[in-house]
Short mmCIF file of C-alpha atoms and ligand atoms in Angstrom, two decimals:
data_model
loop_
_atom_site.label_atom_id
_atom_site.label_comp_id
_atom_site.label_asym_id
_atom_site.label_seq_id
_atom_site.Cartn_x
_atom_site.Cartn_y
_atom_site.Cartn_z
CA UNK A 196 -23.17 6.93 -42.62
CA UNK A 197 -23.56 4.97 -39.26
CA UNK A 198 -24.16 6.86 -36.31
CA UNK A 199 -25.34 10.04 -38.46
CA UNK A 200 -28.64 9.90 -36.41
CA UNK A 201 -26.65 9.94 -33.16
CA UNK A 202 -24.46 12.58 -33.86
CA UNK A 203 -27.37 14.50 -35.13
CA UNK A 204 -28.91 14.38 -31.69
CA UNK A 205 -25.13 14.89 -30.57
CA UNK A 206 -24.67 17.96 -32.27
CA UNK A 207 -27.87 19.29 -30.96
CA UNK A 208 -26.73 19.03 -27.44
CA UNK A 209 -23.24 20.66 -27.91
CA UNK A 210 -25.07 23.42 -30.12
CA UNK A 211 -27.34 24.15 -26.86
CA UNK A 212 -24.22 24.13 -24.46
CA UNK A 213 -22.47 26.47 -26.80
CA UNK A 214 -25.52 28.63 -27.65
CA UNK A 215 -26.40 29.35 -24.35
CA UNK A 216 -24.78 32.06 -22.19
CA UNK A 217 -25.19 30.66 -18.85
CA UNK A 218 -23.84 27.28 -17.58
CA UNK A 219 -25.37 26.08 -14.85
CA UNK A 220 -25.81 22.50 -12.89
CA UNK A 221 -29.20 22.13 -15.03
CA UNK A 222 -28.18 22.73 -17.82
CA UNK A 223 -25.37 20.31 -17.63
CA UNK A 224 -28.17 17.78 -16.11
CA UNK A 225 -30.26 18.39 -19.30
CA UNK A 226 -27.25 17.95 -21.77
CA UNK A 227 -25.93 14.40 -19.85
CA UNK A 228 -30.12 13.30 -20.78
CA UNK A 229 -29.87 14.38 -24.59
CA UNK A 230 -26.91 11.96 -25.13
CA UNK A 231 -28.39 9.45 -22.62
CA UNK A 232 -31.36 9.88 -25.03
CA UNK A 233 -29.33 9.75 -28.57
CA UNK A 234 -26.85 7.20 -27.01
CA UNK A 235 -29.88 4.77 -25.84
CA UNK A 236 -31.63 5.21 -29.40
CA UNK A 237 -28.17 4.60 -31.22
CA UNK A 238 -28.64 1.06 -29.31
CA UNK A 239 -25.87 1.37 -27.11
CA UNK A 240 -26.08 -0.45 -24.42
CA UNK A 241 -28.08 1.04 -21.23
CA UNK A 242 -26.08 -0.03 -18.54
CA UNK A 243 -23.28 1.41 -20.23
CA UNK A 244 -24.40 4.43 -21.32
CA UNK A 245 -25.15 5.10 -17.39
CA UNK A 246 -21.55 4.74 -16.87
CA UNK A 247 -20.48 6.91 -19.36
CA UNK A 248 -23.07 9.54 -18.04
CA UNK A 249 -21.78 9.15 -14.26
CA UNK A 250 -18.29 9.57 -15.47
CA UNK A 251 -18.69 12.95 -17.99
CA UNK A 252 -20.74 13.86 -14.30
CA UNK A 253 -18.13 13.18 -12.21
CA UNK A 254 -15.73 14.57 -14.60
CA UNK A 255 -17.21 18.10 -15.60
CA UNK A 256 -17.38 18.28 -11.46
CA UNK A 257 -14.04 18.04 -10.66
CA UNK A 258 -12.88 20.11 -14.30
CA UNK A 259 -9.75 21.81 -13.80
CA UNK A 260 -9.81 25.65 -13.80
CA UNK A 261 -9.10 27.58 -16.49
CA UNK A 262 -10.98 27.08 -19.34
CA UNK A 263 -14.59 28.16 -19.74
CA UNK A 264 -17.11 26.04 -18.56
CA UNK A 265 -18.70 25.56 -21.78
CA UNK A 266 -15.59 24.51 -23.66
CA UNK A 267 -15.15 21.95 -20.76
CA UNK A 268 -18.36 20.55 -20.80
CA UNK A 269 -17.64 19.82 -24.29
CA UNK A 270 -14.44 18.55 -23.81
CA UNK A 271 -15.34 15.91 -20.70
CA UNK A 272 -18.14 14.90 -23.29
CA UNK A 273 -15.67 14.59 -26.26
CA UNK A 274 -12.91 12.72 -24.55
CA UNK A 275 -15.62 10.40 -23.12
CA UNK A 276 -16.94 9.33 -26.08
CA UNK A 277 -13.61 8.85 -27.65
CA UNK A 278 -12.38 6.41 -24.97
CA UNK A 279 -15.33 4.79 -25.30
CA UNK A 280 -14.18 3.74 -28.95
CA UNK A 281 -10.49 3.74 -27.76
CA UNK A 282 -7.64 6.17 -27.62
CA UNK A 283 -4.93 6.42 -29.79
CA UNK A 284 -2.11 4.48 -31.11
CA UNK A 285 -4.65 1.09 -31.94
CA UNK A 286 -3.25 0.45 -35.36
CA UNK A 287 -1.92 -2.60 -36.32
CA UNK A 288 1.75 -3.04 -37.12
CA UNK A 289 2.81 -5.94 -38.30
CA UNK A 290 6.27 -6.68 -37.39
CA UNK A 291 8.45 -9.79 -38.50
CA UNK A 292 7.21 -12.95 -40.14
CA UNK A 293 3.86 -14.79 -39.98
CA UNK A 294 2.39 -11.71 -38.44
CA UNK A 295 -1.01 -13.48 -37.75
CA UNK A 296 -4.26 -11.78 -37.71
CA UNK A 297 -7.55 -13.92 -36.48
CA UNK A 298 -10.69 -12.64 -37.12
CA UNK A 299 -13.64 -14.01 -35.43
CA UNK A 300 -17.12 -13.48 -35.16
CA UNK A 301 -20.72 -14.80 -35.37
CA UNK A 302 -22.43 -16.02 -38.54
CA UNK A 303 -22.77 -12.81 -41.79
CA UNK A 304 -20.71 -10.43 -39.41
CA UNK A 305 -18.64 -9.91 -42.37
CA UNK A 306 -15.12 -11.51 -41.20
CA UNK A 307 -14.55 -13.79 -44.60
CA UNK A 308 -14.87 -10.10 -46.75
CA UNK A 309 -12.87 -8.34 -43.86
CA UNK A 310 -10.17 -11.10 -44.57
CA UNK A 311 -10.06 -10.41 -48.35
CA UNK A 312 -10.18 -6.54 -47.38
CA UNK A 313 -7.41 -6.83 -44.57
CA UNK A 314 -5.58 -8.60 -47.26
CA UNK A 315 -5.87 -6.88 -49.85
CA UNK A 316 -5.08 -3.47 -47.38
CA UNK A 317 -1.80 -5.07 -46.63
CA UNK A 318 -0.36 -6.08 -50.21
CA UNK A 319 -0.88 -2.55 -51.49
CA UNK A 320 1.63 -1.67 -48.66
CA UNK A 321 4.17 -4.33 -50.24
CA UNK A 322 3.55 -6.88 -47.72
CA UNK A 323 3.64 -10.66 -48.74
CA UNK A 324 -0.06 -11.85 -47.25
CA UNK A 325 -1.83 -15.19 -46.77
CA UNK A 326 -4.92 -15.91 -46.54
CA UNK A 327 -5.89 -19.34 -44.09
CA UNK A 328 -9.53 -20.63 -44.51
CA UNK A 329 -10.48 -21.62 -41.03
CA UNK A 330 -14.16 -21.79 -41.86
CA UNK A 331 -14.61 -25.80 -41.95
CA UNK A 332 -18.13 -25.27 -40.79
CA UNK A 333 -19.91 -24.34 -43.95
CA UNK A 334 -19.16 -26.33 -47.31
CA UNK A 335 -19.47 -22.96 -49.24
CA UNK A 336 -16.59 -20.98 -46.90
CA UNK A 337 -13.53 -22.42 -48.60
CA UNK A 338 -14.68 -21.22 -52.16
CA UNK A 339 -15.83 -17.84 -50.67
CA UNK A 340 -12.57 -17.48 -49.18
CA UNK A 341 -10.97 -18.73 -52.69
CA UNK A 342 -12.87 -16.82 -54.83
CA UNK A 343 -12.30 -13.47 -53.23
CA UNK A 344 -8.74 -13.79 -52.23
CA UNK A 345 -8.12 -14.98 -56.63
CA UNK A 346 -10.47 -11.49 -56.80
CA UNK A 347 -6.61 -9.66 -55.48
CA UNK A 348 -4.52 -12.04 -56.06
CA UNK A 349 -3.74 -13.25 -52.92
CA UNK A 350 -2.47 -16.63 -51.92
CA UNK A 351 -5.02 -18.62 -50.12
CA UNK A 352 -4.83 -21.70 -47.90
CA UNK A 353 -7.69 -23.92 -47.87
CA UNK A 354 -8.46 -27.54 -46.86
CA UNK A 355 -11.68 -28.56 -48.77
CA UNK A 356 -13.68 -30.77 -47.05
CA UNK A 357 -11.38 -31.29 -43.78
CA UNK A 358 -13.67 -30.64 -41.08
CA UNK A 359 -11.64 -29.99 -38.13
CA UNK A 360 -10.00 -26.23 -38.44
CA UNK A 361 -7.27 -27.34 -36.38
CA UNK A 362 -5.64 -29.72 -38.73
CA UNK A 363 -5.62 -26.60 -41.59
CA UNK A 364 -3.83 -25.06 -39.43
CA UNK A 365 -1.21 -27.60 -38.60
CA UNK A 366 -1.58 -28.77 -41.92
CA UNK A 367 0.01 -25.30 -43.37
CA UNK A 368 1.92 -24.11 -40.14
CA UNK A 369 4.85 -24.15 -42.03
CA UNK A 370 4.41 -22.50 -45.07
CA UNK A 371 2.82 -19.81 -43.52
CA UNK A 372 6.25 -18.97 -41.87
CA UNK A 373 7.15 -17.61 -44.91
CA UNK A 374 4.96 -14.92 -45.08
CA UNK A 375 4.80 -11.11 -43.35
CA UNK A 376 1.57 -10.98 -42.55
CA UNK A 377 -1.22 -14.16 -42.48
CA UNK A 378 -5.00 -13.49 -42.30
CA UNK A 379 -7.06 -16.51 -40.54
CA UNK A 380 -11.04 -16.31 -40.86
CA UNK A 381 -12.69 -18.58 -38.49
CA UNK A 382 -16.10 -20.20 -38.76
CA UNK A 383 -19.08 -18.46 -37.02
CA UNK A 384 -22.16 -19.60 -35.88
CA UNK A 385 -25.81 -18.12 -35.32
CA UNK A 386 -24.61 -18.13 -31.69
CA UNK A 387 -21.54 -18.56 -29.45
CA UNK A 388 -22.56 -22.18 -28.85
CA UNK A 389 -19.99 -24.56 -26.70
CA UNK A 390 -18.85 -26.19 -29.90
CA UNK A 391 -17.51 -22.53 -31.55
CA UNK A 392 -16.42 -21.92 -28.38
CA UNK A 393 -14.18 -25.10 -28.68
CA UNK A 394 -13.14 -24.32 -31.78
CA UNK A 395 -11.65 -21.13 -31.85
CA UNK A 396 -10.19 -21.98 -28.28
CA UNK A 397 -8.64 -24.49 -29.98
CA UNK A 398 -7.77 -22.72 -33.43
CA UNK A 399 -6.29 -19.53 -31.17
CA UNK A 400 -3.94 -21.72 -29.23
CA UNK A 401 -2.14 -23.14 -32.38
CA UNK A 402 -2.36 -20.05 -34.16
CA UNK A 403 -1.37 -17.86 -31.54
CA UNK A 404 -2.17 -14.52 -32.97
CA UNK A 405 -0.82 -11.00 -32.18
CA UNK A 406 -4.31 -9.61 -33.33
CA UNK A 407 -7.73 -11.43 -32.77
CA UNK A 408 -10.27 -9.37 -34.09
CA UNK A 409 -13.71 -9.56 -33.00
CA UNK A 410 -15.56 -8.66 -36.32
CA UNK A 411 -19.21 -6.82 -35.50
CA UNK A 412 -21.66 -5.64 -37.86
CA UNK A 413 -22.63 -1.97 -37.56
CA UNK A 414 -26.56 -3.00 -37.01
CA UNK A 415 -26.10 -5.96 -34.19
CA UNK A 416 -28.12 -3.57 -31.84
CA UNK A 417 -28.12 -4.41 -28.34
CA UNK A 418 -27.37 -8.33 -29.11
CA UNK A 419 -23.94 -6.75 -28.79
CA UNK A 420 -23.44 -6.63 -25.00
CA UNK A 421 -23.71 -10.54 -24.87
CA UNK A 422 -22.00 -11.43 -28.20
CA UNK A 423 -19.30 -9.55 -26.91
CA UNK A 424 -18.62 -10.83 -23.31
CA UNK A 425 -19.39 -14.43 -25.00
CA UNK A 426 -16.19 -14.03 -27.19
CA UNK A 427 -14.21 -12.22 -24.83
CA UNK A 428 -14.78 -15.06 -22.32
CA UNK A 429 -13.62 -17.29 -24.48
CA UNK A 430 -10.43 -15.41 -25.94
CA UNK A 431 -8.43 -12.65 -25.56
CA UNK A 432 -9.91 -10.33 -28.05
CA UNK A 433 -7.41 -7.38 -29.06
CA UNK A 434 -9.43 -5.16 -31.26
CA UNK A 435 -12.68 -4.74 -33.14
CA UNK A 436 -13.44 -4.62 -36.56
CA UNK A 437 -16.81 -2.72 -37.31
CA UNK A 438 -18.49 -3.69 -40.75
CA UNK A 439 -21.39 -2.69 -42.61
CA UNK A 440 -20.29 0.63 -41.53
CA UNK A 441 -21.90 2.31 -44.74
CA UNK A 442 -25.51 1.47 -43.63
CA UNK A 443 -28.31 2.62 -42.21
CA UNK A 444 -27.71 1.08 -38.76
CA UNK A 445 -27.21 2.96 -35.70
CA UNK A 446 -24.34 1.56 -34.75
CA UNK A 447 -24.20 1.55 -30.97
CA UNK A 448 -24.01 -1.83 -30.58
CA UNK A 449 -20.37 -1.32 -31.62
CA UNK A 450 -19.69 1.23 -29.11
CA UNK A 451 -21.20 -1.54 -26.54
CA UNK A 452 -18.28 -4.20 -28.15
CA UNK A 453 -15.50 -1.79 -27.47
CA UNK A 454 -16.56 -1.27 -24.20
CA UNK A 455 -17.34 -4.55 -23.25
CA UNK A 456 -14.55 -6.38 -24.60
CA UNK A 457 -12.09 -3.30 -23.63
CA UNK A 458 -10.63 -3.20 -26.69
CA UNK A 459 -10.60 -0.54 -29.53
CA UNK A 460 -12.67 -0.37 -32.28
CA UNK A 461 -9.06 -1.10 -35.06
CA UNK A 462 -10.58 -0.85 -38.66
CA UNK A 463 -13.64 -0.73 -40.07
CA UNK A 464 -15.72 -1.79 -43.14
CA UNK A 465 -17.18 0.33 -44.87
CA UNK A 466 -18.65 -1.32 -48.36
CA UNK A 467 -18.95 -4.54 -49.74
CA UNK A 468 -15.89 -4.26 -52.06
CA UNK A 469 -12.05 -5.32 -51.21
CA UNK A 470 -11.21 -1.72 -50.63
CA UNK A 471 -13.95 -0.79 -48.77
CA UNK A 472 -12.09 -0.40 -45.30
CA UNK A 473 -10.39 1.62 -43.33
CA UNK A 474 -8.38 2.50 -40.66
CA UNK A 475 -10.17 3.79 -37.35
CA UNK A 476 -9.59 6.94 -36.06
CA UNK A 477 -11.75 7.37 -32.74
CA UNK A 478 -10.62 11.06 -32.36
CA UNK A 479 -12.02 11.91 -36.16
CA UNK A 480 -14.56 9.48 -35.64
CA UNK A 481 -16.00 11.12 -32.89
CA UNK A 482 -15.61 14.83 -34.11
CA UNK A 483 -17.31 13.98 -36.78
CA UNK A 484 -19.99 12.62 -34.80
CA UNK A 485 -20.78 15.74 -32.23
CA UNK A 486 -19.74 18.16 -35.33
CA UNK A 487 -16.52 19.28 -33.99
CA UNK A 488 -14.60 18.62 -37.00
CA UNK A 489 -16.54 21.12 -39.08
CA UNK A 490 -15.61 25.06 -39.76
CA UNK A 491 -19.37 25.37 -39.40
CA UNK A 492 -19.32 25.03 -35.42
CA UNK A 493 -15.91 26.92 -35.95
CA UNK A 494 -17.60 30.08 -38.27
CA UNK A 495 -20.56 30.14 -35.21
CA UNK A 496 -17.84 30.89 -32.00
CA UNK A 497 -16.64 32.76 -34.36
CA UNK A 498 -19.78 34.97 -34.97
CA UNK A 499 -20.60 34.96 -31.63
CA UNK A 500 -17.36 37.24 -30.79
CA UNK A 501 -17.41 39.26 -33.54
CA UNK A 502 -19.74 42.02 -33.71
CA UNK A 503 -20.92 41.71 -37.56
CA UNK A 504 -20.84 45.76 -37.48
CA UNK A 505 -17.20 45.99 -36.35
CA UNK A 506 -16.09 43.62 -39.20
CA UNK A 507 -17.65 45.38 -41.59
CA UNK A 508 -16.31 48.44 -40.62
CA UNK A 509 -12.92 46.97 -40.61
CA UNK A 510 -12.73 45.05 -44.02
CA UNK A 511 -13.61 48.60 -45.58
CA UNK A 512 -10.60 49.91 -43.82
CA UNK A 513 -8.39 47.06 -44.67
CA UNK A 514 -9.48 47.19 -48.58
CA UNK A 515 -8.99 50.50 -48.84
CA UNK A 516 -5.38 50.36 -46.78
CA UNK A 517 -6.56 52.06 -43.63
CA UNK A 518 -6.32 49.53 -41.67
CA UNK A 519 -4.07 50.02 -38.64
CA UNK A 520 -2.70 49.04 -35.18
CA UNK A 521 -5.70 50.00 -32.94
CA UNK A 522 -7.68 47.41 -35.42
CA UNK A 523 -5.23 44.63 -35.45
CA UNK A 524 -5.18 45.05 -31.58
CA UNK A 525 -8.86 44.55 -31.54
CA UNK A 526 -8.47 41.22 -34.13
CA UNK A 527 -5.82 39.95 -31.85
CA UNK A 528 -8.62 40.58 -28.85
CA UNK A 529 -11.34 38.60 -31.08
CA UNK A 530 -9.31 35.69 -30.64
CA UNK A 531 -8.16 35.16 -27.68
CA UNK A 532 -12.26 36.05 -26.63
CA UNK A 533 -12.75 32.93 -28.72
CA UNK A 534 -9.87 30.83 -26.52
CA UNK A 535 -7.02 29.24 -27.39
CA UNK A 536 -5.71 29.10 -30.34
CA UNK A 537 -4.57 25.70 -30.48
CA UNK A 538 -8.05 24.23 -29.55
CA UNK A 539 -9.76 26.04 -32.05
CA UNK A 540 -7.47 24.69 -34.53
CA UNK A 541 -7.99 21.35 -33.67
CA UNK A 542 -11.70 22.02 -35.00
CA UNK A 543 -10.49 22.69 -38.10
CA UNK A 544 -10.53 19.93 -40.67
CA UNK A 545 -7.07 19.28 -41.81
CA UNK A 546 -5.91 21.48 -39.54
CA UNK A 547 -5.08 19.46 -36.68
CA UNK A 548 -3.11 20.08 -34.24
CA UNK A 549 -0.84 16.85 -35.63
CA UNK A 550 0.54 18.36 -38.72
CA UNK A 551 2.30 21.44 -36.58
CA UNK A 552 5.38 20.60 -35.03
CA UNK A 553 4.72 20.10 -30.97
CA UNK A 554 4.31 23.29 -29.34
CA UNK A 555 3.86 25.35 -32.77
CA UNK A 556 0.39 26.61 -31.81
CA UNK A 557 1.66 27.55 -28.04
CA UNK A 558 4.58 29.75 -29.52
CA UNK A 559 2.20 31.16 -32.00
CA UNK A 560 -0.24 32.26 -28.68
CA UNK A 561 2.50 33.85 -26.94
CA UNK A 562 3.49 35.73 -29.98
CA UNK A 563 -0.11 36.53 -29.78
CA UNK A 564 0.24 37.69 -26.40
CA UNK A 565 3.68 39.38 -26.90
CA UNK A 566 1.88 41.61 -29.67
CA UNK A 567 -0.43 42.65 -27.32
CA UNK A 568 2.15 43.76 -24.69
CA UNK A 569 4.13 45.87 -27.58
CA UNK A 570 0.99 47.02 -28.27
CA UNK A 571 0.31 48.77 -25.51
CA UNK A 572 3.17 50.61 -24.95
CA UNK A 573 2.56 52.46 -28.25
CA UNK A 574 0.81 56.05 -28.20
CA UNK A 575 -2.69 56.79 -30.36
CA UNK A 576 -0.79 58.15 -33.00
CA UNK A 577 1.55 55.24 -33.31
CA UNK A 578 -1.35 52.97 -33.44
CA UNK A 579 -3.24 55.36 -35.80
CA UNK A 580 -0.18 55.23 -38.20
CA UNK A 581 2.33 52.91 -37.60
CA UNK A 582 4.59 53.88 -40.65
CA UNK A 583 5.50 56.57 -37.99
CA UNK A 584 7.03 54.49 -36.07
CA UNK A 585 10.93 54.81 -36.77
CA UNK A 586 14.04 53.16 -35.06
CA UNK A 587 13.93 55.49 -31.87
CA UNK A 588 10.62 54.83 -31.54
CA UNK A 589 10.99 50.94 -31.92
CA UNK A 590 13.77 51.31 -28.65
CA UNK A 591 11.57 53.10 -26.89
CA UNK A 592 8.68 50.83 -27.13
CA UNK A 593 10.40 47.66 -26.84
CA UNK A 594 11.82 49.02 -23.58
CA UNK A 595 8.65 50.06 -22.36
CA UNK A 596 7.23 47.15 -22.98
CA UNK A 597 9.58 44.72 -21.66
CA UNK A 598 9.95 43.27 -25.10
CA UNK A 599 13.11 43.46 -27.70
CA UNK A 600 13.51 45.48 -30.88
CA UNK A 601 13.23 42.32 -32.63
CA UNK A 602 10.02 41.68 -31.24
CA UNK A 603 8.43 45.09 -31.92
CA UNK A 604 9.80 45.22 -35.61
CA UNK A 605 8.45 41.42 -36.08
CA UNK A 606 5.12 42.86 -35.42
CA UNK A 607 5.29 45.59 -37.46
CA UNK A 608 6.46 43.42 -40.01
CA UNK A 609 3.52 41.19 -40.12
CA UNK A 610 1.38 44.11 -39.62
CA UNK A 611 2.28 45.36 -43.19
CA UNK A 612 2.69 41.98 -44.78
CA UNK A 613 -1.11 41.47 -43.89
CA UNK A 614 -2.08 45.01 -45.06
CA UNK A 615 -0.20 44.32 -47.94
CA UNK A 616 -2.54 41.44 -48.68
CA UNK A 617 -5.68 42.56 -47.65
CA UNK A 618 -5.34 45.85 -50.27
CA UNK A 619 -7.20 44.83 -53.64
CA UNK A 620 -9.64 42.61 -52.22
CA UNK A 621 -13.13 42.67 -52.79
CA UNK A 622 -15.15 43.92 -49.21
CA UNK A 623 -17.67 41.27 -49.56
CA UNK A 624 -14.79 38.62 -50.02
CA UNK A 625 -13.03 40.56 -46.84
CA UNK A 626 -16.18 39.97 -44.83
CA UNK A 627 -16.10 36.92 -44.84
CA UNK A 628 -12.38 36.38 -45.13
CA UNK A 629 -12.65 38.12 -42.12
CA UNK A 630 -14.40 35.80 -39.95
CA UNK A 631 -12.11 33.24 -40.32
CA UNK A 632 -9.21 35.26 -39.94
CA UNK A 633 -10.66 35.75 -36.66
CA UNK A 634 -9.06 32.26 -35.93
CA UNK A 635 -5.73 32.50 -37.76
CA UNK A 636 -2.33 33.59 -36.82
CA UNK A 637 -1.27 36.28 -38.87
CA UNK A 638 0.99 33.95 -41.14
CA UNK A 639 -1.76 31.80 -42.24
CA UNK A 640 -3.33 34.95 -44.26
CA UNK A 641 -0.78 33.98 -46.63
CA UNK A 642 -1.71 30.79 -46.96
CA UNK A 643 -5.33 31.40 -47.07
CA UNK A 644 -4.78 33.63 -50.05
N1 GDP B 318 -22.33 -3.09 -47.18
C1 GDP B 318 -21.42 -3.84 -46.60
N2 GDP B 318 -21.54 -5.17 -46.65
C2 GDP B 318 -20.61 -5.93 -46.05
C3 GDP B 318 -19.50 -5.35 -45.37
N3 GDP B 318 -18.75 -6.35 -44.87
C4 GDP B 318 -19.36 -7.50 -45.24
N4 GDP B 318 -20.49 -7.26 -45.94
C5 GDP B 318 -21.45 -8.21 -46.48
O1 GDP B 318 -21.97 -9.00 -45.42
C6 GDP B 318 -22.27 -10.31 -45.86
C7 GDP B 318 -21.59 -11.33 -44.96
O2 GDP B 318 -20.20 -11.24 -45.08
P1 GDP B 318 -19.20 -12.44 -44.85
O3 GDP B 318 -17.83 -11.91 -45.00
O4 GDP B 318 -19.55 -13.61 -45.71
O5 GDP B 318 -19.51 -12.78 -43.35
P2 GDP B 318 -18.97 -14.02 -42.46
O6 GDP B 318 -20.07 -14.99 -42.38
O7 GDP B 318 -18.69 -13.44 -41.13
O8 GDP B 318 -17.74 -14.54 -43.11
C8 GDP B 318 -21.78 -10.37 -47.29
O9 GDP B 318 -22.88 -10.22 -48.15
C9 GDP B 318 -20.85 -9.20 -47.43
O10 GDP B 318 -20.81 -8.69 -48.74
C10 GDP B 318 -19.41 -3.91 -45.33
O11 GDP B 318 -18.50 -3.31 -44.75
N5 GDP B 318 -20.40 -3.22 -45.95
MG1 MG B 319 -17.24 -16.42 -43.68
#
């Protein structure tokens, strides 16, 4: 995959911030250099990649308080990088008829196969798509364009051997009215030369597009910068598509587009088949890149605050049904020595914060928190053996705690549900059960199970 080699070099860098104990001015300064280094060697552009440097800088200086420095650091980093590629909410959504979609770009960027993709994306969601040959430039474009859009059964409007794209386009402006959603490819050339220039001026102002795409091959390298600002002189460019992404390239140069042009990066390619695209997701995209997105990174916080001989300890006393207050207290303290909840879930793949209704995560902490507070308003022997702990009990602790009856049975309820499923499991399966539970709530043991 693109960028691998980028986010190796990525990873390395956050692995050093999080490995080491102290964070200091220097080592910030050294961590800005790696991903100078791995941004410059992923060809983005250098200029830029100054920018971004000055800004995570800048940023990480003025961090609010609050959150540990380290998790900051990683966060000013992350969030940089991902407005780099653009924020959320880039998606196209075609609305009404003769949605029009432009793509443009220099000669082999990939925009004829992006058109056939785009299209072929689009009719598997039940829209009614055309497909406008705009490529009068080189005799071979209009069968290209023919042959791959009969490849999915798309209707395709071509003007063999008219030379001027604007007369296609006035030639079919009507019929293309009747459809949801029409994809235009555009000729390219080996450079932005006046004449394409002219052209797709020309071509964009009958068309009038809601999307032009600027289409950019994963390995254009630092040719990017200027390819870029050539077609964003010329036209308003509203998104990029990224091919080739299944390559060896490094990709940067497509980070440089983005920034250049200001515009997202909004799908890219990522094969040389009809259904090889996608989608962009900057947030996933960039996880991915610095490692974020993996339970690995996850299972290694996770290590680091709990001490391997305490969990062992405690799966033996949850197999064998020992397992009490005094240890859930401590599992409770794991966690929130780890930090919040909700960011550490938004490491975990397919756990993202998205799927839980707004504010889920927040409740679930200051349940968290509440449990804490009951907690220590119980005696020893409470904690020691909770099945003590009887209706009198449960009205004295709530009121010493400041909590409510219902709070202090709710606990106790998930206390036994969880020692209820932790009896009859192996202790080698409990170890490491246990380090990830380390990051759950109490009521995703049940669906771990
Ligand atoms: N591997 C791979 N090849 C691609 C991708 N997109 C386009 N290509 C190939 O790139 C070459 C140029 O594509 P084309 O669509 O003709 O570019 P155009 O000149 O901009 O219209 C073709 O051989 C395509 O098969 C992609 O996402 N991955
Ligand atoms: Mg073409």
């Amino acid at each position: 995959m693109v960028l691998d080699r980028l986010g190796d070099s990525l990873k390395t860098s956050i692995k050093k911030l999080l490995g080491s104990a102290l964070v200091d001015e220097k080592l910030v300064e050294e961590i800005i250099k790696d991903i100078q280094r791995a941004l410059i060697q992923a060809d983005v552009d250098v200029k830029l990649v100054y920018k971004l440097s000055n800004s995570i800088r800048k940023e990480i200086k003025g961090a609010k308080k609050g959150f540990s420095k380290k998790e900051q650091v990683v966060e000013v980093v992350y969030n940089s990088l991902v407005r780099l590629v653009g924020t959320k909410g880039v998606k196209i959504q075609p609305k009404g008829k003769g949605f029009t979609i432009l793509l443009v770009g220099l000669f082999g960027s990939g925009k004829t196969t992006t058109a056939a993709k785009l299209a072929k994306f689009y009719m598997k969601r039940g829209y009614r798509v055309a497909l406008l040959g705009l490529d009068t430039f080189r005799p071979a474009a209009m069968e290209q364009l023919e042959q791959l859009g009969m490849s999915i059964n798309a209707t395709v409007f071509v003007k063999k051997g008219e030379k001027k794209a604007d007369k296609v386009v006035k030639e079919f402006a009507k019929e293309l009215k009747k459809f949801d959603i029409v994809i235009a490819d555009s000729a390219g050339r080996d450079a932005l030369d006046k004449e394409l220039v002219k052209e797709i001026k020309g071509v964009n102002k009958m068309l009038n597009p809601q999307e032009t795409l600027l289409v950019m091959p994963a390995d254009i390298g630092q040719n990017a910068k200027a390819q870029a600002q050539a077609f964003s002189d010329a036209l308003k460019v509203s998104g990029v598509v990224v091919t080739r992404m299944d390559g060896t390239a490094k990709g940067g140069g497509a980070l440089t587009s983005c920034a250049v042009t200001r515009t997202p990066v909004k799908l890219i390619g990522v094969g040389e088949k009809v259904e090889d695209i996608e989608e962009f997701e900057p947030k996933r995209f960039i996880s991915r890149l610095l490692g974020m997105g993996d339970l690995e990174t996850l299972l290694e916080r996770a290590k680091e605050s709990f001490d391997e001989e305490k969990a062992e300890d405690l799966a033996k006393k949850m197999v064998s049904g020992k397992f009490n207050l005094i240890d859930l207290r401590e599992q409770l303290e794991g966690v929130s020595k780890m930090g919040s909840l909700s960011k550490l879930t938004s490491m975990i793949p397919g756990f993202g914060t998205a799927k839980l209704p707004k504010g889920a995560l927040e409740v679930q902490e200051e349940k968290l928190k509440m449990f804490k507070i009951v907690m220590d308003s119980m005696t020893k022997e409470e904690l020691e053996r909770p099945e003590i702990i009887n209706s009198v009990r449960i009205e004295r602790i709530a009121g010493g705690s400041g909590t409510t009856v219902k709070d202090v049975k709710e606990l106790l309820t998930q206390y036994r549900q969880m020692r209820k499923l932790m009896k009859g499991m192996s202790s080698g399966k409990m170890k490491k059960f246990m380090k990830q539970f380390g990051i759950k709530d109490m009521r995703d043991l049940e669906r771990l199970m």
